[in-house]
Amino acid sequence: MRADRLVSLVLLLRQRGRMTAEALARELEVSTRTVLRDIEALSTAGVPVYAERGRHGGFVLLPDFQTALTGLNHDEALALVVAGSRRGAQLFGLGSALASAVLKVVDALPEALRDTAAGAAQRLLIDPETDLLSRRVAPEEVPDSIAAEVRRAVFAGHRLRIYYEAVGRLPKWRTVDPIGLVTVRDQGYLLAKRGTEDRTYRLSRVLAAEELDQPAQRPDTVDLDRAWHERNVRFRTGGDTTAVVVRLDPARREHLVATALAVRSEETGEDGRLRLHVVFQDARHAEWALWQHALDAEVEAPQWLRTALHHHAAVIAARYAPPT
């Protein structure tokens, strides 16, 4: 751990120039006393770091102390910098490791590439907290200790015990055979097998995890992209879902499809409107989604949904009727 901190300290001085002990302590999340001990250790090891006294003083590295990384062009260097801003590493407990790795790579770039890559990265914003409609994005938080335990079991090929809280149920321990980790829109998932059945667990619902000293019962190789796609299809088309037949203005198709679980069939009628067989998560989901389309959509089936939408329309019409 200390070796990593010493490397990070050197890289901070390389990239930012003169820094005070207090500033280094904030960046490294340690005490000022620890920074001073680390500076002394670096000097003893022959790293040319020295202190400048005075009002604007601090610790500085000799200008010629650097490494060089060749073979990368500008776009490749920029891609590495951008990678450090993605959320997947945080979800899997690798946030600090990724930040440290990117810092080391950027430091090792030739000076021209380092400056242009860092400058270009300042003009890119990846996954901000809110979108254009001011809807706040709430990324999931997974404790590093849990993420690390899950990650070790996945990579080592060991079985895993997780204390998992499924939706609407009390948490309980499960023993699974981990297959891989997936991140989708700031949500992390563990793909695993439980017995002969495929299982998908949301990492934010894992309350505790324990890697077991037992080999996982899983294939030696896996096509994770295909496995995720298959589970996604099963989720969208299985279970207690609600199927709806709707006639729709073609201009509203993408908006409706974006809110549905799946589209089972689609055809264009003689009047130019689309006839879609759409699947929603449940009755409430279907009712909410179709109400959003107002006059642009007409539900053909099921009848209970037509009745529900008629009731909503009648209540709204009565509420906003002009006074007599």
mmCIF file of C-alpha atoms in Angstrom:
data_model
loop_
_atom_site.group_PDB
_atom_site.id
_atom_site.type_symbol
_atom_site.label_atom_id
_atom_site.label_comp_id
_atom_site.label_asym_id
_atom_site.label_seq_id
_atom_site.Cartn_x
_atom_site.Cartn_y
_atom_site.Cartn_z
ATOM 1 C CA MET A 1 0.000 0.000 0.000
ATOM 2 C CA ARG A 2 2.805 2.421 0.885
ATOM 3 C CA ALA A 3 4.635 1.653 -2.368
ATOM 4 C CA ASP A 4 1.530 2.645 -4.354
ATOM 5 C CA ARG A 5 1.263 5.857 -2.336
ATOM 6 C CA LEU A 6 4.914 6.725 -2.973
ATOM 7 C CA VAL A 7 4.426 6.250 -6.718
ATOM 8 C CA SER A 8 1.316 8.417 -6.625
ATOM 9 C CA LEU A 9 3.201 11.110 -4.734
ATOM 10 C CA VAL A 10 5.960 11.197 -7.350
ATOM 11 C CA LEU A 11 3.430 11.339 -10.187
ATOM 12 C CA LEU A 12 1.536 14.204 -8.560
ATOM 13 C CA LEU A 13 4.758 16.212 -8.302
ATOM 14 C CA ARG A 14 5.654 15.322 -11.893
ATOM 15 C CA GLN A 15 2.342 16.497 -13.293
ATOM 16 C CA ARG A 16 1.519 19.470 -11.063
ATOM 17 C CA GLY A 17 4.922 20.784 -10.163
ATOM 18 C CA ARG A 18 5.430 22.374 -6.763
ATOM 19 C CA MET A 19 2.948 21.161 -4.110
ATOM 20 C CA THR A 20 2.748 21.767 -0.381
ATOM 21 C CA ALA A 21 2.631 18.947 2.141
ATOM 22 C CA GLU A 22 -0.971 19.902 2.938
ATOM 23 C CA ALA A 23 -2.012 19.692 -0.737
ATOM 24 C CA LEU A 24 -0.312 16.312 -1.135
ATOM 25 C CA ALA A 25 -1.995 15.050 2.019
ATOM 26 C CA ARG A 26 -5.423 16.004 0.637
ATOM 27 C CA GLU A 27 -4.765 14.298 -2.690
ATOM 28 C CA LEU A 28 -3.406 11.108 -1.091
ATOM 29 C CA GLU A 29 -5.974 11.113 1.740
ATOM 30 C CA VAL A 30 -3.323 10.799 4.451
ATOM 31 C CA SER A 31 -1.955 13.061 7.176
ATOM 32 C CA THR A 32 0.660 15.764 6.600
ATOM 33 C CA ARG A 33 3.025 13.827 8.871
ATOM 34 C CA THR A 34 2.674 10.779 6.600
ATOM 35 C CA VAL A 35 3.525 12.908 3.552
ATOM 36 C CA LEU A 36 6.676 14.210 5.240
ATOM 37 C CA ARG A 37 7.751 10.636 6.077
ATOM 38 C CA ASP A 38 7.106 9.604 2.471
ATOM 39 C CA ILE A 39 9.163 12.534 1.146
ATOM 40 C CA GLU A 40 12.042 11.480 3.384
ATOM 41 C CA ALA A 41 11.763 7.881 2.158
ATOM 42 C CA LEU A 42 11.848 9.019 -1.479
ATOM 43 C CA SER A 43 14.924 11.153 -0.872
ATOM 44 C CA THR A 44 16.662 8.233 0.830
ATOM 45 C CA ALA A 45 15.824 6.051 -2.191
ATOM 46 C CA GLY A 46 17.478 8.544 -4.546
ATOM 47 C CA VAL A 47 14.384 10.225 -5.982
ATOM 48 C CA PRO A 48 15.366 13.888 -6.609
ATOM 49 C CA VAL A 49 12.677 15.574 -4.524
ATOM 50 C CA TYR A 50 13.526 18.665 -2.506
ATOM 51 C CA ALA A 51 11.788 21.372 -0.497
ATOM 52 C CA GLU A 52 11.560 25.020 -1.519
ATOM 53 C CA ARG A 53 11.133 27.408 1.383
ATOM 54 C CA GLY A 54 9.149 30.582 1.529
ATOM 55 C CA ARG A 55 5.580 31.794 1.050
ATOM 56 C CA HIS A 56 5.125 29.946 -2.227
ATOM 57 C CA GLY A 57 7.270 26.985 -1.280
ATOM 58 C CA GLY A 58 6.561 23.298 -1.392
ATOM 59 C CA PHE A 59 8.065 20.065 -2.613
ATOM 60 C CA VAL A 60 9.488 19.801 -6.131
ATOM 61 C CA LEU A 61 11.065 17.162 -8.356
ATOM 62 C CA LEU A 62 14.080 17.936 -10.493
ATOM 63 C CA PRO A 63 12.822 18.809 -14.018
ATOM 64 C CA ASP A 64 14.674 15.974 -15.761
ATOM 65 C CA PHE A 65 13.161 13.241 -13.573
ATOM 66 C CA GLN A 66 10.679 11.446 -15.827
ATOM 67 C CA THR A 67 9.976 8.291 -17.786
ATOM 68 C CA ALA A 68 8.782 7.988 -21.363
ATOM 69 C CA LEU A 69 6.103 5.849 -22.986
ATOM 70 C CA THR A 70 6.309 5.582 -26.752
ATOM 71 C CA GLY A 71 4.063 4.016 -29.351
ATOM 72 C CA LEU A 72 0.836 5.861 -28.422
ATOM 73 C CA ASN A 73 -0.737 8.452 -30.681
ATOM 74 C CA HIS A 74 -2.880 11.366 -29.512
ATOM 75 C CA ASP A 75 -6.243 9.584 -29.776
ATOM 76 C CA GLU A 76 -4.947 6.520 -27.933
ATOM 77 C CA ALA A 77 -3.628 8.685 -25.103
ATOM 78 C CA LEU A 78 -6.928 10.565 -24.942
ATOM 79 C CA ALA A 79 -8.857 7.275 -24.801
ATOM 80 C CA LEU A 80 -6.869 6.239 -21.732
ATOM 81 C CA VAL A 81 -7.618 9.536 -20.003
ATOM 82 C CA VAL A 82 -11.335 9.256 -20.787
ATOM 83 C CA ALA A 83 -11.384 5.661 -19.516
ATOM 84 C CA GLY A 84 -10.519 6.958 -16.081
ATOM 85 C CA SER A 85 -13.815 8.817 -15.876
ATOM 86 C CA ARG A 86 -16.079 5.829 -16.478
ATOM 87 C CA ARG A 87 -18.229 4.424 -13.687
ATOM 88 C CA GLY A 88 -17.684 0.709 -14.269
ATOM 89 C CA ALA A 89 -14.450 0.612 -12.302
ATOM 90 C CA GLN A 90 -16.125 2.272 -9.319
ATOM 91 C CA LEU A 91 -18.951 -0.263 -9.325
ATOM 92 C CA PHE A 92 -16.475 -3.136 -9.320
ATOM 93 C CA GLY A 93 -14.319 -1.627 -6.584
ATOM 94 C CA LEU A 94 -11.500 -0.623 -8.939
ATOM 95 C CA GLY A 95 -11.979 3.145 -8.904
ATOM 96 C CA SER A 96 -8.797 4.038 -7.026
ATOM 97 C CA ALA A 97 -6.759 1.505 -9.011
ATOM 98 C CA LEU A 98 -8.008 2.922 -12.314
ATOM 99 C CA ALA A 99 -7.299 6.497 -11.268
ATOM 100 C CA SER A 100 -3.775 5.497 -10.218
ATOM 101 C CA ALA A 101 -3.188 3.582 -13.463
ATOM 102 C CA VAL A 102 -4.335 6.490 -15.644
ATOM 103 C CA LEU A 103 -2.150 8.859 -13.638
ATOM 104 C CA LYS A 104 0.876 6.629 -14.288
ATOM 105 C CA VAL A 105 0.151 6.270 -17.994
ATOM 106 C CA VAL A 106 -0.372 9.995 -18.502
ATOM 107 C CA ASP A 107 2.829 10.744 -16.621
ATOM 108 C CA ALA A 108 4.803 8.350 -18.828
ATOM 109 C CA LEU A 109 3.632 9.961 -22.073
ATOM 110 C CA PRO A 110 6.031 12.180 -24.003
ATOM 111 C CA GLU A 111 5.492 15.800 -22.989
ATOM 112 C CA ALA A 112 3.715 16.843 -26.201
ATOM 113 C CA LEU A 113 1.214 13.983 -25.987
ATOM 114 C CA ARG A 114 0.717 14.489 -22.259
ATOM 115 C CA ASP A 115 -0.188 18.144 -22.673
ATOM 116 C CA THR A 116 -2.521 17.670 -25.656
ATOM 117 C CA ALA A 117 -4.289 14.647 -24.117
ATOM 118 C CA ALA A 118 -4.841 16.423 -20.801
ATOM 119 C CA GLY A 119 -6.080 19.541 -22.592
ATOM 120 C CA ALA A 120 -8.492 17.584 -24.762
ATOM 121 C CA ALA A 121 -9.799 15.635 -21.767
ATOM 122 C CA GLN A 122 -10.833 18.934 -20.151
ATOM 123 C CA ARG A 123 -13.252 19.409 -23.038
ATOM 124 C CA LEU A 124 -15.039 16.095 -22.496
ATOM 125 C CA LEU A 125 -17.673 15.463 -19.819
ATOM 126 C CA ILE A 126 -18.565 11.814 -19.329
ATOM 127 C CA ASP A 127 -21.802 10.798 -17.556
ATOM 128 C CA PRO A 128 -22.693 14.041 -15.692
ATOM 129 C CA GLU A 129 -24.959 13.920 -12.647
ATOM 130 C CA THR A 130 -27.958 15.382 -14.505
ATOM 131 C CA ASP A 131 -29.243 15.218 -18.074
ATOM 132 C CA LEU A 132 -30.690 18.060 -20.192
ATOM 133 C CA LEU A 133 -34.071 17.695 -18.479
ATOM 134 C CA SER A 134 -32.380 18.204 -15.085
ATOM 135 C CA ARG A 135 -33.146 14.628 -14.094
ATOM 136 C CA ARG A 136 -30.553 13.602 -11.570
ATOM 137 C CA VAL A 137 -28.644 10.429 -12.334
ATOM 138 C CA ALA A 138 -28.233 8.419 -9.135
ATOM 139 C CA PRO A 139 -25.368 5.982 -9.656
ATOM 140 C CA GLU A 140 -25.372 2.956 -7.402
ATOM 141 C CA GLU A 141 -22.847 2.684 -4.628
ATOM 142 C CA VAL A 142 -21.222 -0.680 -3.937
ATOM 143 C CA PRO A 143 -18.901 -0.877 -0.900
ATOM 144 C CA ASP A 144 -15.323 -1.584 -1.980
ATOM 145 C CA SER A 145 -15.043 -4.525 0.425
ATOM 146 C CA ILE A 146 -18.039 -6.286 -1.145
ATOM 147 C CA ALA A 147 -16.987 -5.456 -4.701
ATOM 148 C CA ALA A 148 -13.468 -6.751 -4.014
ATOM 149 C CA GLU A 149 -14.742 -10.042 -2.586
ATOM 150 C CA VAL A 150 -17.075 -10.603 -5.537
ATOM 151 C CA ARG A 151 -14.358 -9.634 -8.009
ATOM 152 C CA ARG A 152 -11.819 -12.021 -6.474
ATOM 153 C CA ALA A 153 -14.254 -14.925 -6.661
ATOM 154 C CA VAL A 154 -15.077 -14.171 -10.314
ATOM 155 C CA PHE A 155 -11.437 -14.001 -11.398
ATOM 156 C CA ALA A 156 -10.215 -16.895 -9.232
ATOM 157 C CA GLY A 157 -13.042 -19.179 -10.349
ATOM 158 C CA HIS A 158 -14.206 -19.804 -6.777
ATOM 159 C CA ARG A 159 -17.705 -20.220 -5.404
ATOM 160 C CA LEU A 160 -19.223 -17.217 -3.656
ATOM 161 C CA ARG A 161 -21.585 -16.703 -0.719
ATOM 162 C CA ILE A 162 -23.646 -13.533 -0.903
ATOM 163 C CA TYR A 163 -26.115 -12.041 1.552
ATOM 164 C CA TYR A 164 -28.628 -10.788 -0.999
ATOM 165 C CA GLU A 165 -31.729 -8.633 -0.601
ATOM 166 C CA ALA A 166 -34.121 -9.317 -3.480
ATOM 167 C CA VAL A 167 -36.894 -6.804 -4.202
ATOM 168 C CA GLY A 168 -39.721 -7.153 -1.685
ATOM 169 C CA ARG A 169 -37.994 -9.961 0.226
ATOM 170 C CA LEU A 170 -35.905 -10.331 3.340
ATOM 171 C CA PRO A 171 -32.174 -10.760 2.694
ATOM 172 C CA LYS A 172 -30.733 -14.256 2.889
ATOM 173 C CA TRP A 173 -27.495 -16.083 2.150
ATOM 174 C CA ARG A 174 -27.028 -17.727 -1.238
ATOM 175 C CA THR A 175 -24.116 -19.786 -2.567
ATOM 176 C CA VAL A 176 -23.499 -19.213 -6.271
ATOM 177 C CA ASP A 177 -21.012 -20.013 -9.012
ATOM 178 C CA PRO A 178 -19.928 -16.623 -10.418
ATOM 179 C CA ILE A 179 -19.560 -16.251 -14.180
ATOM 180 C CA GLY A 180 -18.830 -12.578 -14.783
ATOM 181 C CA LEU A 181 -19.540 -8.933 -13.992
ATOM 182 C CA VAL A 182 -21.562 -6.505 -16.117
ATOM 183 C CA THR A 183 -22.136 -2.767 -15.808
ATOM 184 C CA VAL A 184 -25.097 -1.116 -17.569
ATOM 185 C CA ARG A 185 -26.010 2.558 -17.132
ATOM 186 C CA ASP A 186 -24.242 2.910 -13.785
ATOM 187 C CA GLN A 187 -25.695 -0.347 -12.460
ATOM 188 C CA GLY A 188 -23.502 -3.341 -11.729
ATOM 189 C CA TYR A 189 -24.590 -6.968 -12.017
ATOM 190 C CA LEU A 190 -23.133 -10.349 -11.106
ATOM 191 C CA LEU A 191 -23.918 -13.128 -13.577
ATOM 192 C CA ALA A 192 -23.837 -16.496 -11.827
ATOM 193 C CA LYS A 193 -25.283 -19.990 -11.725
ATOM 194 C CA ARG A 194 -27.164 -21.406 -8.763
ATOM 195 C CA GLY A 195 -27.343 -25.112 -9.251
ATOM 196 C CA THR A 196 -28.345 -25.574 -12.881
ATOM 197 C CA GLU A 197 -30.170 -22.233 -13.166
ATOM 198 C CA ASP A 198 -28.843 -18.927 -14.466
ATOM 199 C CA ARG A 199 -29.050 -16.053 -11.989
ATOM 200 C CA THR A 200 -28.426 -12.312 -12.232
ATOM 201 C CA TYR A 201 -27.740 -10.346 -9.033
ATOM 202 C CA ARG A 202 -27.650 -6.575 -8.702
ATOM 203 C CA LEU A 203 -24.438 -5.621 -6.913
ATOM 204 C CA SER A 204 -26.085 -2.827 -4.926
ATOM 205 C CA ARG A 205 -28.358 -5.437 -3.325
ATOM 206 C CA VAL A 206 -25.462 -7.585 -2.116
ATOM 207 C CA LEU A 207 -25.154 -6.743 1.585
ATOM 208 C CA ALA A 208 -22.185 -9.035 2.281
ATOM 209 C CA ALA A 209 -20.000 -11.401 0.274
ATOM 210 C CA GLU A 210 -17.555 -14.185 1.037
ATOM 211 C CA GLU A 211 -15.254 -15.929 -1.428
ATOM 212 C CA LEU A 212 -15.175 -19.672 -0.745
ATOM 213 C CA ASP A 213 -12.192 -21.981 -1.143
ATOM 214 C CA GLN A 214 -14.117 -24.178 -3.572
ATOM 215 C CA PRO A 215 -13.919 -24.225 -7.384
ATOM 216 C CA ALA A 216 -16.932 -22.719 -9.133
ATOM 217 C CA GLN A 217 -18.952 -25.059 -11.313
ATOM 218 C CA ARG A 218 -18.805 -23.099 -14.554
ATOM 219 C CA PRO A 219 -17.430 -23.384 -18.111
ATOM 220 C CA ASP A 220 -13.768 -22.557 -18.627
ATOM 221 C CA THR A 221 -14.706 -19.915 -21.208
ATOM 222 C CA VAL A 222 -17.770 -17.704 -21.520
ATOM 223 C CA ASP A 223 -19.204 -15.283 -24.073
ATOM 224 C CA LEU A 224 -20.305 -12.680 -21.543
ATOM 225 C CA ASP A 225 -21.985 -10.460 -24.128
ATOM 226 C CA ARG A 226 -24.125 -13.369 -25.347
ATOM 227 C CA ALA A 227 -24.928 -14.499 -21.798
ATOM 228 C CA TRP A 228 -26.106 -11.004 -20.890
ATOM 229 C CA HIS A 229 -28.204 -10.755 -24.063
ATOM 230 C CA GLU A 230 -29.916 -14.093 -23.366
ATOM 231 C CA ARG A 231 -30.773 -13.119 -19.806
ATOM 232 C CA ASN A 232 -32.002 -9.751 -20.976
ATOM 233 C CA VAL A 233 -34.358 -11.398 -23.461
ATOM 234 C CA ARG A 234 -35.693 -13.780 -20.803
ATOM 235 C CA PHE A 235 -36.300 -10.873 -18.439
ATOM 236 C CA ARG A 236 -38.138 -8.845 -21.069
ATOM 237 C CA THR A 237 -40.383 -11.631 -22.326
ATOM 238 C CA GLY A 238 -40.920 -13.821 -19.295
ATOM 239 C CA GLY A 239 -42.583 -13.610 -15.915
ATOM 240 C CA ASP A 240 -45.744 -11.708 -15.004
ATOM 241 C CA THR A 241 -45.666 -9.227 -17.896
ATOM 242 C CA THR A 242 -48.506 -7.390 -19.657
ATOM 243 C CA ALA A 243 -49.032 -7.609 -23.436
ATOM 244 C CA VAL A 244 -50.744 -4.743 -25.282
ATOM 245 C CA VAL A 245 -51.880 -4.272 -28.891
ATOM 246 C CA VAL A 246 -51.754 -0.593 -29.841
ATOM 247 C CA ARG A 247 -52.203 1.543 -32.954
ATOM 248 C CA LEU A 248 -49.669 4.353 -32.940
ATOM 249 C CA ASP A 249 -48.543 7.437 -34.830
ATOM 250 C CA PRO A 250 -45.197 6.414 -36.424
ATOM 251 C CA ALA A 251 -43.602 9.615 -35.142
ATOM 252 C CA ARG A 252 -44.107 8.338 -31.580
ATOM 253 C CA ARG A 253 -42.716 4.854 -32.127
ATOM 254 C CA GLU A 254 -39.270 5.380 -30.601
ATOM 255 C CA HIS A 255 -40.734 7.032 -27.533
ATOM 256 C CA LEU A 256 -43.094 4.113 -26.879
ATOM 257 C CA VAL A 257 -40.479 1.449 -27.602
ATOM 258 C CA ALA A 258 -38.070 3.148 -25.187
ATOM 259 C CA THR A 259 -40.544 2.639 -22.329
ATOM 260 C CA ALA A 260 -41.550 -0.951 -23.211
ATOM 261 C CA LEU A 261 -39.825 -4.207 -22.321
ATOM 262 C CA ALA A 262 -40.132 -5.683 -25.808
ATOM 263 C CA VAL A 263 -41.880 -5.409 -29.174
ATOM 264 C CA ARG A 264 -43.137 -8.833 -30.324
ATOM 265 C CA SER A 265 -44.571 -7.774 -33.670
ATOM 266 C CA GLU A 266 -45.055 -4.666 -35.782
ATOM 267 C CA GLU A 267 -46.921 -3.814 -38.990
ATOM 268 C CA THR A 268 -48.082 -0.719 -40.827
ATOM 269 C CA GLY A 269 -51.804 -0.290 -41.485
ATOM 270 C CA GLU A 270 -53.465 1.197 -44.564
ATOM 271 C CA ASP A 271 -53.910 4.489 -42.716
ATOM 272 C CA GLY A 272 -50.140 4.712 -42.155
ATOM 273 C CA ARG A 273 -50.377 4.083 -38.405
ATOM 274 C CA LEU A 274 -48.343 1.315 -36.798
ATOM 275 C CA ARG A 275 -49.919 -1.701 -35.130
ATOM 276 C CA LEU A 276 -47.618 -2.938 -32.378
ATOM 277 C CA HIS A 277 -47.735 -5.937 -30.063
ATOM 278 C CA VAL A 278 -45.843 -4.542 -27.068
ATOM 279 C CA VAL A 279 -44.855 -6.050 -23.708
ATOM 280 C CA PHE A 280 -44.746 -4.039 -20.477
ATOM 281 C CA GLN A 281 -43.473 -4.978 -17.053
ATOM 282 C CA ASP A 282 -46.937 -5.044 -15.463
ATOM 283 C CA ALA A 283 -50.408 -3.500 -15.684
ATOM 284 C CA ARG A 284 -49.371 -0.277 -13.971
ATOM 285 C CA HIS A 285 -46.418 0.128 -16.337
ATOM 286 C CA ALA A 286 -48.649 -0.364 -19.395
ATOM 287 C CA GLU A 287 -51.269 2.081 -18.130
ATOM 288 C CA TRP A 288 -48.668 4.767 -17.403
ATOM 289 C CA ALA A 289 -46.838 4.328 -20.743
ATOM 290 C CA LEU A 290 -49.951 4.491 -22.950
ATOM 291 C CA TRP A 291 -51.368 7.490 -21.078
ATOM 292 C CA GLN A 292 -48.242 9.454 -22.049
ATOM 293 C CA HIS A 293 -49.157 9.189 -25.745
ATOM 294 C CA ALA A 294 -52.616 10.727 -25.421
ATOM 295 C CA LEU A 295 -54.172 11.139 -28.919
ATOM 296 C CA ASP A 296 -51.203 9.586 -30.722
ATOM 297 C CA ALA A 297 -52.057 6.050 -29.574
ATOM 298 C CA GLU A 298 -55.137 3.836 -29.366
ATOM 299 C CA VAL A 299 -55.112 0.613 -27.367
ATOM 300 C CA GLU A 300 -56.926 -2.233 -29.148
ATOM 301 C CA ALA A 301 -56.396 -4.814 -26.411
ATOM 302 C CA PRO A 302 -56.736 -5.709 -23.592
ATOM 303 C CA GLN A 303 -60.142 -4.275 -22.783
ATOM 304 C CA TRP A 304 -59.318 -3.535 -19.138
ATOM 305 C CA LEU A 305 -56.590 -1.138 -20.311
ATOM 306 C CA ARG A 306 -59.012 0.665 -22.644
ATOM 307 C CA THR A 307 -61.416 0.997 -19.714
ATOM 308 C CA ALA A 308 -58.696 2.323 -17.405
ATOM 309 C CA LEU A 309 -57.572 4.951 -19.926
ATOM 310 C CA HIS A 310 -61.199 5.985 -20.525
ATOM 311 C CA HIS A 311 -61.637 6.448 -16.774
ATOM 312 C CA HIS A 312 -58.532 8.631 -16.554
ATOM 313 C CA ALA A 313 -59.701 10.753 -19.492
ATOM 314 C CA ALA A 314 -63.165 11.186 -17.962
ATOM 315 C CA VAL A 315 -61.744 12.308 -14.615
ATOM 316 C CA ILE A 316 -59.401 14.807 -16.289
ATOM 317 C CA ALA A 317 -62.179 16.154 -18.523
ATOM 318 C CA ALA A 318 -64.465 16.671 -15.535
ATOM 319 C CA ARG A 319 -61.757 18.335 -13.499
ATOM 320 C CA TYR A 320 -60.915 20.891 -16.174
ATOM 321 C CA ALA A 321 -64.387 21.471 -17.587
ATOM 322 C CA PRO A 322 -65.257 25.203 -17.860
ATOM 323 C CA PRO A 323 -67.698 26.470 -15.231
ATOM 324 C CA THR A 324 -71.326 26.533 -16.299
#
